[in-house]
C-alpha cells in the first residue's frame, strides 16, 4: 500500500510518481483513437451539451419539491451552498483532468495520488452507484410511458428503454454523444423557457395576471419557516441531484481535444448551476407559496398550471422522460467507462479493458447493464427490501467521490508543480486553503447526515458498502506483490529449463 500506486499495466497511465507522461492515455487522441483504445468519436458539440445538460437530472424536475417542503424559500441557500461545493470540486477535478485526461477520471487520479486501494474503492463505488441509477431511471421511464400507453406493462417499457440505450452505447461513442446531445438540448431549452416565462410572470407581464413580487419569499412563515437548520436538511435532499457534473471529465478522453473540453466545462460550471438550478428554483418559490401541496408534488407543473399554460402536465412529462432517458444513457456510458478503466488498471477482469472494432468497451457495457437489469428486477419484486438497500447503500457515494477528488488534488498538485508545471492549464483557486475548506464542508455534511434521522440510514449503509469494497481492495493490493513474485520466479525457472 502506501501513498504511491504500484506498477501499472500498459495504458493505465501514470509514472511511479503519479504524473502521466506525454504518452499516457489522455494526452489526446491520435488518428481518431485514444491510446487506451477507445474511439475518439465525441464531437465538440456533444461535449458542450453534455457539460451544459449534465447537471440537469430528473431529480431537479421531480425531487426539488421535497427540498422546497423541507426548507421553504430557504432552499435557495441549500442549492447555493451545494452548488458552491460542486463548483469547487469540479475546479479541482478539472485541474487534474486538464493535466491528464483519462477514462477513469477521479478514480485514476486517486490511484496515482493516494494509492491503488483508493482508486479501486472509489471506482467500484462509482460503478455501483450508476448501475443502480440505471434501474431507477428505467423504472421511472416505464412509469411515465405506461401512463401514456397503459396496454403495455411498466416492466416492458423499462426493458425496452434499457435495450434501446444499450444498443446506442454499443454501436459507437458517437451514437451515445448524439443521443445525449438531443436529450440534453431538450432539457436545456425546457429550463430556459421555464425561467423566461416565470420571470415575465413575476414582473406582471404575460402570461401572469399580476406581479407576484417578493410576497411568497417572505410570507407563509418567512424565508426560513423551519429555521436555519432546514438549510442543511435541504442540502441533504439536493446534494445528490448534482451527481453527473463530473461525467464530462470521463467523456473528454474520447474527444479530439480533451484538454480544451475539460477547461471549457470547468469554466462554465458556475453559470450552469446558477441558471438551471438556482434560477429555476427561484422562479418556483417566488411565484407560488412554498407550502402549496402542488409544489411538493410537482413544482414545475404547479407553476405552469398556475399560469394557465395548456397541457402543462403533459409537457413536463415529456421533459421529465427526456431527463430520465438522458440520465439512463449517461449512466450506462459512465458505468462502462469506469469499469473499462478499472479493467485497464488490473482492478477488474481484464476483459473489461477490451474494445470492439468500433473502439467501444462492449464487455464493460454488458457487465454494467447486466447489473442494471438485475437491480431493475428487484425494483419490481423486492422494492421495499433489496432494492431499497441498493438505493441506500449507494446514496452517499457522491460525497465520497467529492472527498476523494479533494485529497487527490492535494497530492497531484504538488507533484505537477514540481515535475510538469506546464500541464497546469486549469488551477484550483487559493490552493491549498480552499481545498482544505472544501474538505471541511464535505466532512461536515457527512457528519450532519449521521445526525439527521432522515439521512442516517443512507449514510450508515453507504459507509458499510465503502468499507466492504475498501477491504476487498486492500486484500487484493496485498496479494499482488506475491503474485508478481510468483510470476517472476516461474519465469526464471522456465528460462533455466
Coordinates of C-alpha atoms in Angstrom, one line a residue:
X1 CA 0.0 0.0 0.0
X2 CA 1.3 3.5 0.8
X3 CA 1.0 6.8 -0.9
X4 CA 2.2 5.7 -4.3
X5 CA 0.5 3.4 -6.7
X6 CA 2.1 0.1 -7.6
X7 CA 3.3 -0.6 -11.2
X8 CA 0.8 -0.5 -13.9
X9 CA 0.0 -2.5 -16.9
X10 CA 0.4 -0.6 -20.2
X11 CA -2.2 2.0 -20.8
X12 CA -3.2 2.5 -17.1
X13 CA -1.5 5.9 -17.1
X14 CA 0.9 7.3 -14.5
X15 CA 4.6 7.0 -13.7
X16 CA 5.7 5.9 -10.2
X17 CA 5.4 9.5 -9.1
X18 CA 1.8 9.7 -10.2
X19 CA 2.3 12.2 -13.1
X20 CA 1.4 10.9 -16.5
X21 CA 3.9 11.2 -19.3
X22 CA 3.2 12.5 -22.8
X23 CA 2.5 9.0 -24.0
X24 CA -0.2 8.3 -21.4
X25 CA -3.8 7.9 -22.4
X26 CA -5.5 11.2 -22.2
X27 CA -2.7 13.1 -23.9
X28 CA -5.0 13.4 -26.8
X29 CA -6.3 11.1 -29.4
X30 CA -4.2 10.3 -32.4
X31 CA -5.8 9.3 -35.7
X32 CA -9.3 9.2 -34.2
X33 CA -8.4 6.8 -31.4
X34 CA -7.1 7.5 -27.9
X35 CA -4.1 5.5 -26.8
X36 CA -6.2 3.3 -24.5
X37 CA -8.1 2.0 -27.5
X38 CA -11.3 4.0 -27.0
X39 CA -12.6 5.7 -30.1
X40 CA -12.4 9.5 -30.1
X41 CA -15.8 9.9 -31.5
X42 CA -17.3 12.6 -29.4
X43 CA -17.6 15.9 -31.2
X44 CA -17.2 19.3 -29.6
X45 CA -20.9 20.0 -29.8
X46 CA -21.5 16.7 -28.0
X47 CA -19.2 17.5 -25.1
X48 CA -20.5 21.1 -24.9
X49 CA -24.1 19.8 -24.5
X50 CA -23.1 17.0 -22.1
X51 CA -21.3 19.7 -20.0
X52 CA -24.3 22.0 -20.1
X53 CA -27.0 19.4 -19.6
X54 CA -25.1 17.1 -17.4
X55 CA -26.1 18.9 -14.2
X56 CA -29.8 18.8 -15.1
X57 CA -31.2 15.5 -13.9
X58 CA -34.7 14.2 -13.4
X59 CA -34.2 14.9 -9.7
X60 CA -34.4 18.7 -10.4
X61 CA -37.9 18.4 -12.0
X62 CA -39.4 15.9 -9.6
X63 CA -37.3 15.8 -6.4
X64 CA -36.9 19.5 -5.9
X65 CA -40.4 19.6 -4.4
X66 CA -39.3 17.6 -1.3
X67 CA -36.4 20.1 -0.8
X68 CA -38.8 23.1 -1.0
X69 CA -41.2 21.5 1.5
X70 CA -38.3 20.9 3.9
X71 CA -36.6 24.3 3.8
X72 CA -39.2 26.7 2.3
X73 CA -37.7 29.6 0.2
X74 CA -34.5 28.9 2.1
X75 CA -34.0 26.0 -0.2
X76 CA -32.3 28.6 -2.4
X77 CA -29.5 28.8 0.1
X78 CA -29.3 25.0 0.2
X79 CA -28.9 24.9 -3.6
X80 CA -26.4 27.8 -3.5
X81 CA -24.2 26.1 -0.9
X82 CA -24.3 22.8 -2.6
X83 CA -23.7 24.5 -5.9
X84 CA -20.6 26.2 -4.4
X85 CA -19.4 22.8 -3.3
X86 CA -19.8 21.3 -6.7
X87 CA -18.0 24.3 -8.3
X88 CA -15.0 23.9 -6.1
X89 CA -14.9 20.1 -6.5
X90 CA -15.2 20.5 -10.3
X91 CA -12.4 23.0 -10.3
X92 CA -10.1 20.5 -8.6
X93 CA -11.2 17.7 -10.9
X94 CA -10.8 20.0 -13.9
X95 CA -7.2 20.8 -12.8
X96 CA -6.3 17.1 -12.8
X97 CA -8.3 16.2 -15.9
X98 CA -6.8 19.0 -18.0
X99 CA -3.3 17.9 -16.9
X100 CA -4.1 14.2 -17.8
X101 CA -7.5 13.3 -19.3
X102 CA -8.3 9.7 -18.5
X103 CA -11.2 7.3 -19.0
X104 CA -11.3 6.6 -15.3
X105 CA -11.1 10.3 -14.3
X106 CA -11.0 10.8 -10.5
X107 CA -10.6 7.0 -9.9
X108 CA -7.4 7.0 -12.0
X109 CA -6.2 10.2 -10.2
X110 CA -6.9 8.6 -6.8
X111 CA -5.0 5.6 -7.9
X112 CA -1.9 7.7 -8.8
X113 CA -2.1 10.2 -5.9
X114 CA -3.4 8.2 -2.9
X115 CA -2.7 4.6 -3.8
X116 CA -4.2 1.7 -5.7
X117 CA -6.6 0.9 -2.8
X118 CA -8.2 4.4 -3.2
X119 CA -8.7 4.1 -7.0
X120 CA -10.1 0.6 -6.6
X121 CA -12.6 1.6 -3.9
X122 CA -13.9 4.8 -5.4
X123 CA -14.0 3.4 -8.9
X124 CA -16.1 0.4 -7.8
X125 CA -18.4 2.5 -5.6
X126 CA -19.0 4.9 -8.5
X127 CA -19.7 2.0 -10.8
X128 CA -22.2 0.6 -8.3
X129 CA -23.9 4.0 -7.9
X130 CA -24.5 4.4 -11.7
X131 CA -25.5 0.8 -12.1
X132 CA -28.2 1.3 -9.5
X133 CA -29.2 4.5 -11.2
X134 CA -29.9 2.5 -14.4
X135 CA -32.6 0.6 -12.6
X136 CA -34.1 3.8 -11.0
X137 CA -34.3 5.6 -14.3
X138 CA -35.6 2.6 -16.3
X139 CA -38.3 2.2 -13.7
X140 CA -39.2 5.9 -13.9
X141 CA -39.3 5.8 -17.7
X142 CA -41.5 2.8 -17.6
X143 CA -44.0 4.5 -15.2
X144 CA -44.3 7.6 -17.5
X145 CA -44.7 5.5 -20.7
X146 CA -47.3 3.2 -19.1
X147 CA -49.3 6.3 -18.2
X148 CA -49.4 7.2 -21.9
X149 CA -49.9 3.6 -23.2
X150 CA -51.5 1.6 -20.3
X151 CA -51.8 -1.5 -22.5
X152 CA -48.1 -2.1 -22.3
X153 CA -46.9 -3.1 -18.8
X154 CA -44.4 -0.9 -17.0
X155 CA -41.7 -3.6 -16.8
X156 CA -41.9 -4.0 -20.6
X157 CA -41.3 -0.3 -21.2
X158 CA -38.4 -0.4 -18.7
X159 CA -36.9 -3.3 -20.6
X160 CA -37.4 -1.6 -23.9
X161 CA -35.6 1.7 -23.0
X162 CA -32.8 -0.3 -21.4
X163 CA -32.4 -2.3 -24.6
X164 CA -32.5 0.7 -26.9
X165 CA -30.0 2.8 -25.0
X166 CA -27.7 -0.3 -24.5
X167 CA -27.7 -0.6 -28.3
X168 CA -26.8 3.0 -28.9
X169 CA -23.9 2.7 -26.4
X170 CA -22.7 -0.5 -28.1
X171 CA -22.7 1.0 -31.6
X172 CA -20.2 3.7 -31.0
X173 CA -19.4 6.5 -28.6
X174 CA -20.6 8.9 -31.3
X175 CA -24.2 7.5 -31.2
X176 CA -24.1 7.9 -27.4
X177 CA -23.0 11.5 -27.9
X178 CA -25.7 12.2 -30.5
X179 CA -28.5 10.8 -28.3
X180 CA -27.1 12.8 -25.3
X181 CA -26.8 15.9 -27.4
X182 CA -30.5 15.9 -28.2
X183 CA -31.6 14.8 -24.7
X184 CA -29.6 17.5 -23.1
X185 CA -30.7 20.0 -25.6
X186 CA -34.4 19.4 -24.8
X187 CA -33.7 19.8 -21.0
X188 CA -31.8 23.0 -21.5
X189 CA -34.5 24.5 -23.8
X190 CA -37.2 23.5 -21.3
X191 CA -35.4 25.1 -18.3
X192 CA -34.6 28.3 -20.2
X193 CA -38.2 28.7 -21.4
X194 CA -39.5 28.0 -17.9
X195 CA -37.2 30.6 -16.4
X196 CA -38.2 33.2 -19.1
X197 CA -41.9 32.6 -18.7
X198 CA -41.6 32.6 -14.9
X199 CA -39.6 35.8 -14.8
X200 CA -42.2 37.5 -17.0
X201 CA -44.9 36.4 -14.7
X202 CA -43.0 37.6 -11.6
X203 CA -43.0 41.1 -13.0
X204 CA -46.6 41.0 -14.0
X205 CA -46.1 40.5 -17.7
X206 CA -48.0 37.9 -19.7
X207 CA -48.7 35.0 -19.0
X208 CA -49.1 36.3 -15.4
X209 CA -52.1 38.3 -14.4
X210 CA -50.3 40.5 -11.8
X211 CA -46.8 40.9 -10.4
X212 CA -46.0 38.3 -7.8
X213 CA -43.4 40.4 -6.1
X214 CA -41.5 39.0 -3.1
X215 CA -44.5 38.1 -1.0
X216 CA -44.1 34.4 -1.4
X217 CA -40.4 34.6 -0.3
X218 CA -41.2 36.5 2.9
X219 CA -44.7 35.3 3.7
X220 CA -46.0 31.9 4.9
X221 CA -43.7 31.7 7.8
X222 CA -40.8 33.8 6.3
X223 CA -37.8 33.0 4.2
X224 CA -36.7 30.3 6.7
X225 CA -40.0 28.9 8.0
X226 CA -38.4 25.9 9.7
X227 CA -35.3 27.8 11.0
X228 CA -31.7 27.9 9.8
X229 CA -31.1 24.2 10.4
X230 CA -33.5 23.5 7.5
X231 CA -30.8 24.8 5.1
X232 CA -28.7 21.8 6.0
X233 CA -31.7 19.4 5.7
X234 CA -32.3 20.9 2.3
X235 CA -28.7 20.3 1.3
X236 CA -29.1 16.6 2.1
X237 CA -32.0 16.4 -0.3
X238 CA -30.4 18.3 -3.2
X239 CA -26.8 17.2 -2.9
X240 CA -27.3 14.0 -4.9
X241 CA -29.1 15.8 -7.7
X242 CA -25.8 17.3 -8.7
X243 CA -24.2 14.0 -9.3
X244 CA -23.3 13.8 -13.0
X245 CA -21.4 17.1 -13.3
X246 CA -18.2 15.1 -13.4
X247 CA -19.2 13.0 -16.5
X248 CA -17.7 15.4 -18.9
X249 CA -14.2 14.7 -17.5
X250 CA -14.7 11.0 -18.3
X251 CA -16.1 11.7 -21.8
X252 CA -13.3 14.2 -22.6
X253 CA -10.8 11.4 -23.2
X254 CA -12.9 10.3 -26.2
X255 CA -12.9 13.7 -27.9
X256 CA -10.5 15.3 -30.4
X257 CA -9.3 17.9 -27.9
X258 CA -9.8 16.6 -24.3
X259 CA -7.9 19.4 -22.5
X260 CA -9.9 22.2 -24.2
X261 CA -13.2 20.3 -23.5
X262 CA -12.3 20.0 -19.8
X263 CA -11.3 23.6 -19.5
X264 CA -14.4 24.8 -21.1
X265 CA -16.7 22.6 -18.9
X266 CA -15.0 23.7 -15.7
X267 CA -15.1 27.4 -16.5
X268 CA -18.8 27.2 -17.3
X269 CA -20.0 25.2 -14.3
X270 CA -20.7 28.3 -12.2
X271 CA -23.2 29.9 -14.6
X272 CA -24.8 26.4 -15.4
X273 CA -25.6 25.8 -11.7
X274 CA -26.7 29.4 -11.2
X275 CA -29.0 29.4 -14.2
X276 CA -30.5 25.9 -14.2
X277 CA -30.8 25.1 -10.5
X278 CA -30.9 28.4 -8.6
X279 CA -32.6 30.3 -11.3
X280 CA -35.5 27.8 -11.9
X281 CA -36.0 27.1 -8.2
X282 CA -36.1 30.9 -7.5
X283 CA -38.9 31.2 -10.1
X284 CA -40.9 28.4 -8.3
X285 CA -40.6 29.8 -4.7
X286 CA -41.3 33.4 -5.9
X287 CA -44.4 32.6 -7.9
X288 CA -46.0 30.0 -5.5
X289 CA -46.2 29.6 -1.7
X290 CA -43.6 27.1 -0.7
X291 CA -46.2 25.1 1.4
X292 CA -48.6 24.6 -1.6
X293 CA -49.4 20.9 -1.9
X294 CA -49.0 21.1 -5.7
X295 CA -45.4 22.4 -5.2
X296 CA -44.5 19.4 -3.1
X297 CA -45.9 17.0 -5.7
X298 CA -44.5 18.5 -8.9
X299 CA -43.2 22.1 -8.6
X300 CA -42.6 22.8 -12.3
X301 CA -46.0 21.6 -13.3
X302 CA -47.6 23.6 -10.4
X303 CA -46.0 26.8 -11.8
X304 CA -47.1 26.2 -15.4
X305 CA -50.6 25.3 -14.3
X306 CA -50.8 28.4 -12.1
X307 CA -50.0 30.4 -15.3
X308 CA -52.7 28.6 -17.2
X309 CA -50.2 27.1 -19.6
X310 CA -52.2 24.5 -21.6
X311 CA -51.1 20.8 -21.3
X312 CA -48.6 21.7 -18.6
X313 CA -48.7 18.2 -17.1
X314 CA -48.1 16.5 -20.5
X315 CA -45.3 19.0 -21.4
X316 CA -43.5 18.3 -18.1
X317 CA -44.0 14.5 -18.5
X318 CA -42.1 14.8 -21.9
X319 CA -39.3 16.9 -20.3
X320 CA -39.0 14.5 -17.3
X321 CA -39.0 11.5 -19.6
X322 CA -36.2 13.1 -21.6
X323 CA -34.3 13.8 -18.4
X324 CA -34.8 10.2 -17.3
X325 CA -33.6 8.8 -20.6
X326 CA -30.6 11.2 -20.6
X327 CA -29.7 10.1 -17.1
X328 CA -30.0 6.4 -18.1
X329 CA -27.9 7.0 -21.3
X330 CA -25.2 8.8 -19.4
X331 CA -25.3 6.4 -16.5
X332 CA -24.7 3.4 -18.8
X333 CA -21.8 5.3 -20.5
X334 CA -20.3 6.4 -17.2
X335 CA -20.5 3.0 -15.5
X336 CA -19.0 1.2 -18.6
X337 CA -16.1 3.7 -18.8
X338 CA -15.3 3.3 -15.1
X339 CA -15.4 -0.5 -15.5
X340 CA -13.1 -0.1 -18.5
X341 CA -10.6 2.0 -16.5
X342 CA -10.7 -0.5 -13.6
X343 CA -10.0 -3.3 -16.1
X344 CA -7.1 -1.4 -17.5
X345 CA -5.5 -0.9 -14.1
X346 CA -6.0 -4.6 -13.2
X347 CA -8.7 -3.8 -10.6
X348 CA -11.5 -5.6 -12.7
X349 CA -11.5 -8.5 -15.1
X350 CA -9.1 -7.9 -18.0
X351 CA -12.0 -8.4 -20.5
X352 CA -13.5 -5.1 -19.2
X353 CA -10.5 -3.3 -20.8
X354 CA -11.1 -4.8 -24.2
X355 CA -12.7 -2.8 -27.0
X356 CA -14.5 -3.9 -30.2
X357 CA -13.8 -2.8 -33.7
X358 CA -15.7 0.4 -33.1
X359 CA -13.5 1.3 -30.1
X360 CA -16.3 0.7 -27.6
X361 CA -15.7 -1.3 -24.4
X362 CA -18.5 -3.8 -25.1
X363 CA -17.8 -6.2 -22.2
X364 CA -17.8 -3.3 -19.7
X365 CA -21.1 -2.1 -21.2
X366 CA -22.7 -5.6 -20.9
X367 CA -21.5 -6.1 -17.4
X368 CA -22.9 -2.7 -16.3
X369 CA -26.2 -3.2 -18.0
X370 CA -26.5 -6.7 -16.6
X371 CA -26.3 -5.4 -13.0
X372 CA -28.8 -2.7 -14.0
X373 CA -31.2 -5.4 -15.3
X374 CA -30.9 -7.3 -12.0
X375 CA -31.5 -4.2 -10.0
X376 CA -34.5 -3.3 -12.2
X377 CA -36.0 -6.7 -11.5
X378 CA -35.5 -6.1 -7.8
X379 CA -37.3 -2.8 -8.2
X380 CA -40.5 -4.7 -9.1
X381 CA -40.1 -7.9 -7.0
X382 CA -38.4 -6.6 -3.8
X383 CA -38.8 -2.8 -3.8
X384 CA -39.1 -2.4 -0.1
X385 CA -36.2 -4.7 0.8
X386 CA -33.4 -5.5 -1.7
X387 CA -33.9 -2.5 -4.0
X388 CA -34.2 -0.1 -1.1
X389 CA -31.0 -1.5 0.3
X390 CA -29.3 -0.9 -3.1
X391 CA -30.6 2.7 -3.1
X392 CA -29.5 3.5 0.4
X393 CA -26.1 1.8 0.2
X394 CA -25.2 3.8 -2.9
X395 CA -26.8 7.1 -1.8
X396 CA -23.8 8.8 -0.2
X397 CA -21.3 7.9 -3.0
X398 CA -21.4 11.4 -4.3
X399 CA -19.9 12.8 -1.1
X400 CA -17.3 10.0 -1.1
X401 CA -16.4 10.8 -4.7
X402 CA -16.0 14.5 -3.9
X403 CA -13.9 13.9 -0.8
X404 CA -11.5 11.6 -2.8
X405 CA -11.2 14.3 -5.5
X406 CA -10.2 16.8 -2.9
X407 CA -7.5 14.6 -1.4
X408 CA -6.2 13.5 -4.8
X409 CA -5.9 17.1 -5.9
X410 CA -3.9 18.0 -2.8
X411 CA -1.3 15.3 -3.7
X412 CA -1.3 15.6 -7.5
X413 CA -1.0 19.4 -7.5
X414 CA 2.3 19.3 -5.6
X415 CA 3.7 16.6 -8.0
X416 CA 2.6 18.5 -11.1
X417 CA 4.1 21.8 -9.8
X418 CA 7.4 20.0 -9.2
X419 CA 7.6 17.9 -12.3
X420 CA 5.3 19.2 -15.1
X421 CA 4.0 22.7 -14.3
X422 CA 3.2 23.3 -17.9
X423 CA 0.3 20.9 -17.6
X424 CA -1.4 23.1 -15.0
X425 CA -3.6 24.9 -17.6
X426 CA -6.5 24.9 -15.1
X427 CA -5.7 25.7 -11.5
X428 CA -7.7 25.4 -8.2
X429 CA -8.3 28.8 -6.7
X430 CA -6.4 29.7 -3.4
X431 CA -4.6 26.3 -3.3
X432 CA -4.3 24.6 -0.8
X433 CA -6.5 26.6 1.6
X434 CA -9.7 26.4 -0.5
X435 CA -9.2 22.7 -1.0
X436 CA -8.9 22.3 2.8
X437 CA -12.1 24.3 3.3
X438 CA -14.0 22.2 0.8
X439 CA -12.9 19.0 2.6
X440 CA -14.1 20.5 5.8
X441 CA -17.5 21.3 4.3
X442 CA -17.9 17.8 2.8
X443 CA -17.0 16.2 6.2
X444 CA -19.5 18.5 7.9
X445 CA -22.3 17.4 5.5
X446 CA -21.3 13.7 6.1
X447 CA -21.4 14.3 9.8
X448 CA -24.8 16.0 9.6
X449 CA -26.2 13.0 7.7
X450 CA -25.3 10.8 10.6
X451 CA -27.0 13.3 12.9
X452 CA -30.1 13.7 10.7
X453 CA -32.7 10.9 11.2
X454 CA -33.7 11.0 7.5
X455 CA -30.1 10.7 6.3
X456 CA -28.7 8.4 8.9
X457 CA -29.7 5.0 7.4
X458 CA -28.4 6.1 3.9
X459 CA -25.1 7.2 5.3
X460 CA -24.6 4.1 7.5
X461 CA -25.3 1.7 4.7
X462 CA -23.2 3.7 2.3
X463 CA -20.3 3.6 4.7
X464 CA -20.7 -0.2 5.2
X465 CA -20.6 -0.6 1.4
X466 CA -17.5 1.6 1.2
X467 CA -15.8 -0.4 4.0
X468 CA -16.5 -3.7 2.2
X469 CA -15.1 -2.5 -1.1
X470 CA -12.1 -0.9 0.6
X471 CA -11.4 -4.2 2.5
X472 CA -11.5 -6.1 -0.8
X473 CA -9.2 -3.5 -2.4
X474 CA -6.7 -3.8 0.4
X475 CA -6.7 -7.6 0.3
X476 CA -6.1 -7.6 -3.4
X477 CA -3.4 -5.0 -3.1
X478 CA -1.5 -7.2 -0.6
X479 CA -1.8 -10.3 -2.8
X480 CA -0.5 -8.6 -6.0
X481 CA 3.2 -8.4 -4.8
X482 CA 3.1 -12.1 -4.0
X483 CA 1.5 -12.9 -7.4
X484 CA 4.2 -10.8 -9.2
X485 CA 6.9 -12.5 -7.3
X486 CA 5.5 -16.0 -8.2
X487 CA 5.2 -15.0 -11.8
X488 CA 8.8 -13.8 -11.9
X489 CA 10.0 -16.9 -10.1
X490 CA 8.1 -19.1 -12.6
X491 CA 9.6 -17.1 -15.5
X492 CA 13.2 -17.7 -14.2
X493 CA 12.5 -21.4 -13.8
X494 CA 11.3 -21.5 -17.4
X495 CA 14.4 -19.7 -18.6
X496 CA 16.7 -22.1 -16.8
X497 CA 14.7 -25.0 -18.3

